[in-house]
Amino acid sequence: QVQLDESGGELVQAGGSLRLSCTASGGSFSNYVMGWFRQRPGKEREFVSGITRSGDTTYDADSVRGRFTISRDNAKNIMYLQMDSLKPEDTALYYCAAENRLDYVPVSAYEYGTWGQGTQVTVSS
């Protein structure tokens, strides 16, 4: 079973950029479909972006499409989330998730079996 570790979250001004990383260990990273989720205070965890095993297909939530880019490097066991044109409403705890039993990329958090501990992104206005 793969273990996940997110990094890269910090305080940034609106309009700025951040790149989050999700480093995997202990499993065959390329066998997992991957996703980024976020959770804002008092809200449910929501899908942000997802990526297939090979990285050839990606999916984005409407709220981030055109601003966020998900990618992965299977040789380095790392997934990224490049976040540009950040808005205060992007402030949240960001999680990466992995699942190896599916051949599609879920948008529901309940379909992912492995999660990281989260990294905080705060966007000031």
mmCIF file with all atom_site columns, C-alpha atoms in Angstrom, residues 15-118:
data_model
loop_
_atom_site.group_PDB
_atom_site.id
_atom_site.type_symbol
_atom_site.label_atom_id
_atom_site.label_alt_id
_atom_site.label_comp_id
_atom_site.label_asym_id
_atom_site.label_entity_id
_atom_site.label_seq_id
_atom_site.pdbx_PDB_ins_code
_atom_site.Cartn_x
_atom_site.Cartn_y
_atom_site.Cartn_z
_atom_site.occupancy
_atom_site.B_iso_or_equiv
_atom_site.pdbx_formal_charge
_atom_site.auth_seq_id
_atom_site.auth_comp_id
_atom_site.auth_asym_id
_atom_site.auth_atom_id
_atom_site.pdbx_PDB_model_num
ATOM 1   C CA . GLY A 1 15  ? -3.057  36.372 -7.917  1.00 0.00 ? 15  GLY A CA 1
ATOM 2   C CA . GLY A 1 16  ? 0.028   34.447 -6.895  1.00 0.00 ? 16  GLY A CA 1
ATOM 3   C CA . SER A 1 17  ? 1.113   30.882 -7.617  1.00 0.00 ? 17  SER A CA 1
ATOM 4   C CA . LEU A 1 18  ? 2.038   27.767 -5.661  1.00 0.00 ? 18  LEU A CA 1
ATOM 5   C CA . ARG A 1 19  ? 3.073   24.253 -6.591  1.00 0.00 ? 19  ARG A CA 1
ATOM 6   C CA . LEU A 1 20  ? 1.980   21.426 -4.340  1.00 0.00 ? 20  LEU A CA 1
ATOM 7   C CA . SER A 1 21  ? 3.765   18.095 -4.367  1.00 0.00 ? 21  SER A CA 1
ATOM 8   C CA . CYS A 1 22  ? 2.547   14.653 -3.341  1.00 0.00 ? 22  CYS A CA 1
ATOM 9   C CA . THR A 1 23  ? 5.362   12.173 -2.817  1.00 0.00 ? 23  THR A CA 1
ATOM 10  C CA . ALA A 1 24  ? 4.507   8.475  -2.774  1.00 0.00 ? 24  ALA A CA 1
ATOM 11  C CA . SER A 1 25  ? 6.436   5.686  -1.096  1.00 0.00 ? 25  SER A CA 1
ATOM 12  C CA . GLY A 1 26  ? 6.015   2.025  -0.330  1.00 0.00 ? 26  GLY A CA 1
ATOM 13  C CA . GLY A 1 27  ? 4.037   0.998  -3.378  1.00 0.00 ? 27  GLY A CA 1
ATOM 14  C CA . SER A 1 28  ? 3.864   0.928  -7.162  1.00 0.00 ? 28  SER A CA 1
ATOM 15  C CA . PHE A 1 29  ? 2.968   4.548  -7.807  1.00 0.00 ? 29  PHE A CA 1
ATOM 16  C CA . SER A 1 30  ? 2.231   4.032  -11.490 1.00 0.00 ? 30  SER A CA 1
ATOM 17  C CA . ASN A 1 31  ? -0.555  1.564  -10.591 1.00 0.00 ? 31  ASN A CA 1
ATOM 18  C CA . TYR A 1 32  ? -2.590  4.274  -8.860  1.00 0.00 ? 32  TYR A CA 1
ATOM 19  C CA . VAL A 1 33  ? -5.028  6.796  -10.198 1.00 0.00 ? 33  VAL A CA 1
ATOM 20  C CA . MET A 1 34  ? -4.463  9.993  -8.268  1.00 0.00 ? 34  MET A CA 1
ATOM 21  C CA . GLY A 1 35  ? -6.436  13.006 -7.172  1.00 0.00 ? 35  GLY A CA 1
ATOM 22  C CA . TRP A 1 36  ? -6.173  16.315 -5.368  1.00 0.00 ? 36  TRP A CA 1
ATOM 23  C CA . PHE A 1 37  ? -8.937  17.325 -2.992  1.00 0.00 ? 37  PHE A CA 1
ATOM 24  C CA . ARG A 1 38  ? -9.403  20.301 -0.692  1.00 0.00 ? 38  ARG A CA 1
ATOM 25  C CA . GLN A 1 39  ? -11.396 20.984 2.414   1.00 0.00 ? 39  GLN A CA 1
ATOM 26  C CA . ARG A 1 40  ? -12.403 24.458 3.566   1.00 0.00 ? 40  ARG A CA 1
ATOM 27  C CA . PRO A 1 41  ? -13.539 25.121 7.137   1.00 0.00 ? 41  PRO A CA 1
ATOM 28  C CA . GLY A 1 42  ? -17.066 23.864 7.681   1.00 0.00 ? 42  GLY A CA 1
ATOM 29  C CA . LYS A 1 43  ? -17.226 22.341 4.208   1.00 0.00 ? 43  LYS A CA 1
ATOM 30  C CA . GLU A 1 44  ? -17.005 18.824 2.829   1.00 0.00 ? 44  GLU A CA 1
ATOM 31  C CA . ARG A 1 45  ? -13.886 17.616 1.100   1.00 0.00 ? 45  ARG A CA 1
ATOM 32  C CA . GLU A 1 46  ? -14.161 18.503 -2.603  1.00 0.00 ? 46  GLU A CA 1
ATOM 33  C CA . PHE A 1 47  ? -12.516 17.236 -5.758  1.00 0.00 ? 47  PHE A CA 1
ATOM 34  C CA . VAL A 1 48  ? -9.985  19.579 -7.338  1.00 0.00 ? 48  VAL A CA 1
ATOM 35  C CA . SER A 1 49  ? -8.134  17.591 -10.009 1.00 0.00 ? 49  SER A CA 1
ATOM 36  C CA . GLY A 1 50  ? -7.456  13.994 -10.979 1.00 0.00 ? 50  GLY A CA 1
ATOM 37  C CA . ILE A 1 51  ? -5.052  12.137 -13.233 1.00 0.00 ? 51  ILE A CA 1
ATOM 38  C CA . THR A 1 52  ? -4.876  8.702  -14.808 1.00 0.00 ? 52  THR A CA 1
ATOM 39  C CA . ARG A 1 53  ? -2.129  6.161  -14.092 1.00 0.00 ? 53  ARG A CA 1
ATOM 40  C CA . SER A 1 54  ? -0.068  7.154  -17.099 1.00 0.00 ? 54  SER A CA 1
ATOM 41  C CA . GLY A 1 55  ? -0.762  10.865 -16.717 1.00 0.00 ? 55  GLY A CA 1
ATOM 42  C CA . ASP A 1 56  ? -2.168  11.181 -20.220 1.00 0.00 ? 56  ASP A CA 1
ATOM 43  C CA . THR A 1 57  ? -5.623  12.303 -19.095 1.00 0.00 ? 57  THR A CA 1
ATOM 44  C CA . THR A 1 58  ? -6.519  14.850 -16.436 1.00 0.00 ? 58  THR A CA 1
ATOM 45  C CA . TYR A 1 59  ? -9.756  16.133 -14.946 1.00 0.00 ? 59  TYR A CA 1
ATOM 46  C CA . ASP A 1 60  ? -10.417 19.451 -13.210 1.00 0.00 ? 60  ASP A CA 1
ATOM 47  C CA . ALA A 1 61  ? -13.235 20.913 -11.171 1.00 0.00 ? 61  ALA A CA 1
ATOM 48  C CA . ASP A 1 62  ? -14.975 23.850 -12.837 1.00 0.00 ? 62  ASP A CA 1
ATOM 49  C CA . SER A 1 63  ? -13.771 26.148 -10.065 1.00 0.00 ? 63  SER A CA 1
ATOM 50  C CA . VAL A 1 64  ? -10.102 25.584 -10.901 1.00 0.00 ? 64  VAL A CA 1
ATOM 51  C CA . ARG A 1 65  ? -10.128 24.799 -14.618 1.00 0.00 ? 65  ARG A CA 1
ATOM 52  C CA . GLY A 1 66  ? -7.713  27.037 -16.474 1.00 0.00 ? 66  GLY A CA 1
ATOM 53  C CA . ARG A 1 67  ? -5.895  28.025 -13.263 1.00 0.00 ? 67  ARG A CA 1
ATOM 54  C CA . PHE A 1 68  ? -4.683  24.711 -11.795 1.00 0.00 ? 68  PHE A CA 1
ATOM 55  C CA . THR A 1 69  ? -2.688  22.008 -13.580 1.00 0.00 ? 69  THR A CA 1
ATOM 56  C CA . ILE A 1 70  ? -2.226  18.474 -12.286 1.00 0.00 ? 70  ILE A CA 1
ATOM 57  C CA . SER A 1 71  ? 0.692   16.337 -13.420 1.00 0.00 ? 71  SER A CA 1
ATOM 58  C CA . ARG A 1 72  ? 2.708   13.326 -12.302 1.00 0.00 ? 72  ARG A CA 1
ATOM 59  C CA . ASP A 1 73  ? 6.200   11.917 -12.716 1.00 0.00 ? 73  ASP A CA 1
ATOM 60  C CA . ASN A 1 74  ? 5.991   8.145  -12.337 1.00 0.00 ? 74  ASN A CA 1
ATOM 61  C CA . ALA A 1 75  ? 9.775   7.784  -12.448 1.00 0.00 ? 75  ALA A CA 1
ATOM 62  C CA . LYS A 1 76  ? 10.063  10.013 -9.347  1.00 0.00 ? 76  LYS A CA 1
ATOM 63  C CA . ASN A 1 77  ? 6.847   8.839  -7.615  1.00 0.00 ? 77  ASN A CA 1
ATOM 64  C CA . ILE A 1 78  ? 5.560   12.410 -7.387  1.00 0.00 ? 78  ILE A CA 1
ATOM 65  C CA . MET A 1 79  ? 2.321   14.143 -8.326  1.00 0.00 ? 79  MET A CA 1
ATOM 66  C CA . TYR A 1 80  ? 2.062   17.922 -8.628  1.00 0.00 ? 80  TYR A CA 1
ATOM 67  C CA . LEU A 1 81  ? -0.610  20.575 -8.527  1.00 0.00 ? 81  LEU A CA 1
ATOM 68  C CA . GLN A 1 82  ? 0.455   23.846 -10.127 1.00 0.00 ? 82  GLN A CA 1
ATOM 69  C CA . MET A 1 83  ? -1.870  26.569 -8.874  1.00 0.00 ? 83  MET A CA 1
ATOM 70  C CA . ASP A 1 84  ? -1.898  29.928 -10.661 1.00 0.00 ? 84  ASP A CA 1
ATOM 71  C CA . SER A 1 85  ? -4.081  33.020 -10.326 1.00 0.00 ? 85  SER A CA 1
ATOM 72  C CA . LEU A 1 86  ? -4.926  32.025 -6.780  1.00 0.00 ? 86  LEU A CA 1
ATOM 73  C CA . LYS A 1 87  ? -8.038  33.459 -5.149  1.00 0.00 ? 87  LYS A CA 1
ATOM 74  C CA . PRO A 1 88  ? -8.956  33.822 -1.470  1.00 0.00 ? 88  PRO A CA 1
ATOM 75  C CA . GLU A 1 89  ? -11.618 31.159 -1.981  1.00 0.00 ? 89  GLU A CA 1
ATOM 76  C CA . ASP A 1 90  ? -8.855  28.672 -2.816  1.00 0.00 ? 90  ASP A CA 1
ATOM 77  C CA . THR A 1 91  ? -7.845  28.799 0.852   1.00 0.00 ? 91  THR A CA 1
ATOM 78  C CA . ALA A 1 92  ? -8.144  25.234 2.172   1.00 0.00 ? 92  ALA A CA 1
ATOM 79  C CA . LEU A 1 93  ? -6.347  22.157 3.407   1.00 0.00 ? 93  LEU A CA 1
ATOM 80  C CA . TYR A 1 94  ? -5.249  20.310 0.281   1.00 0.00 ? 94  TYR A CA 1
ATOM 81  C CA . TYR A 1 95  ? -4.990  16.509 0.220   1.00 0.00 ? 95  TYR A CA 1
ATOM 82  C CA . CYS A 1 96  ? -3.671  14.046 -2.306  1.00 0.00 ? 96  CYS A CA 1
ATOM 83  C CA . ALA A 1 97  ? -5.373  10.686 -2.716  1.00 0.00 ? 97  ALA A CA 1
ATOM 84  C CA . ALA A 1 98  ? -4.610  7.413  -4.461  1.00 0.00 ? 98  ALA A CA 1
ATOM 85  C CA . GLU A 1 99  ? -6.542  4.358  -5.561  1.00 0.00 ? 99  GLU A CA 1
ATOM 86  C CA . ASN A 1 100 ? -5.296  1.240  -7.412  1.00 0.00 ? 100 ASN A CA 1
ATOM 87  C CA . ARG A 1 101 ? -8.527  -0.775 -7.742  1.00 0.00 ? 101 ARG A CA 1
ATOM 88  C CA . LEU A 1 102 ? -10.172 1.408  -10.360 1.00 0.00 ? 102 LEU A CA 1
ATOM 89  C CA . ASP A 1 103 ? -9.532  2.074  -14.024 1.00 0.00 ? 103 ASP A CA 1
ATOM 90  C CA . TYR A 1 104 ? -11.148 5.515  -13.948 1.00 0.00 ? 104 TYR A CA 1
ATOM 91  C CA . VAL A 1 105 ? -10.448 8.677  -11.971 1.00 0.00 ? 105 VAL A CA 1
ATOM 92  C CA . PRO A 1 106 ? -13.098 9.174  -9.277  1.00 0.00 ? 106 PRO A CA 1
ATOM 93  C CA . VAL A 1 107 ? -14.348 12.604 -8.286  1.00 0.00 ? 107 VAL A CA 1
ATOM 94  C CA . SER A 1 108 ? -15.830 11.278 -5.048  1.00 0.00 ? 108 SER A CA 1
ATOM 95  C CA . ALA A 1 109 ? -13.547 11.219 -2.030  1.00 0.00 ? 109 ALA A CA 1
ATOM 96  C CA . TYR A 1 110 ? -15.212 8.009  -0.867  1.00 0.00 ? 110 TYR A CA 1
ATOM 97  C CA . GLU A 1 111 ? -13.697 6.060  -3.757  1.00 0.00 ? 111 GLU A CA 1
ATOM 98  C CA . TYR A 1 112 ? -10.105 6.741  -2.767  1.00 0.00 ? 112 TYR A CA 1
ATOM 99  C CA . GLY A 1 113 ? -8.476  4.383  -0.303  1.00 0.00 ? 113 GLY A CA 1
ATOM 100 C CA . THR A 1 114 ? -5.233  6.182  0.515   1.00 0.00 ? 114 THR A CA 1
ATOM 101 C CA . TRP A 1 115 ? -4.762  9.759  1.666   1.00 0.00 ? 115 TRP A CA 1
ATOM 102 C CA . GLY A 1 116 ? -1.988  12.069 2.724   1.00 0.00 ? 116 GLY A CA 1
ATOM 103 C CA . GLN A 1 117 ? -2.087  14.220 5.826   1.00 0.00 ? 117 GLN A CA 1
ATOM 104 C CA . GLY A 1 118 ? -2.792  17.472 3.949   1.00 0.00 ? 118 GLY A CA 1
#
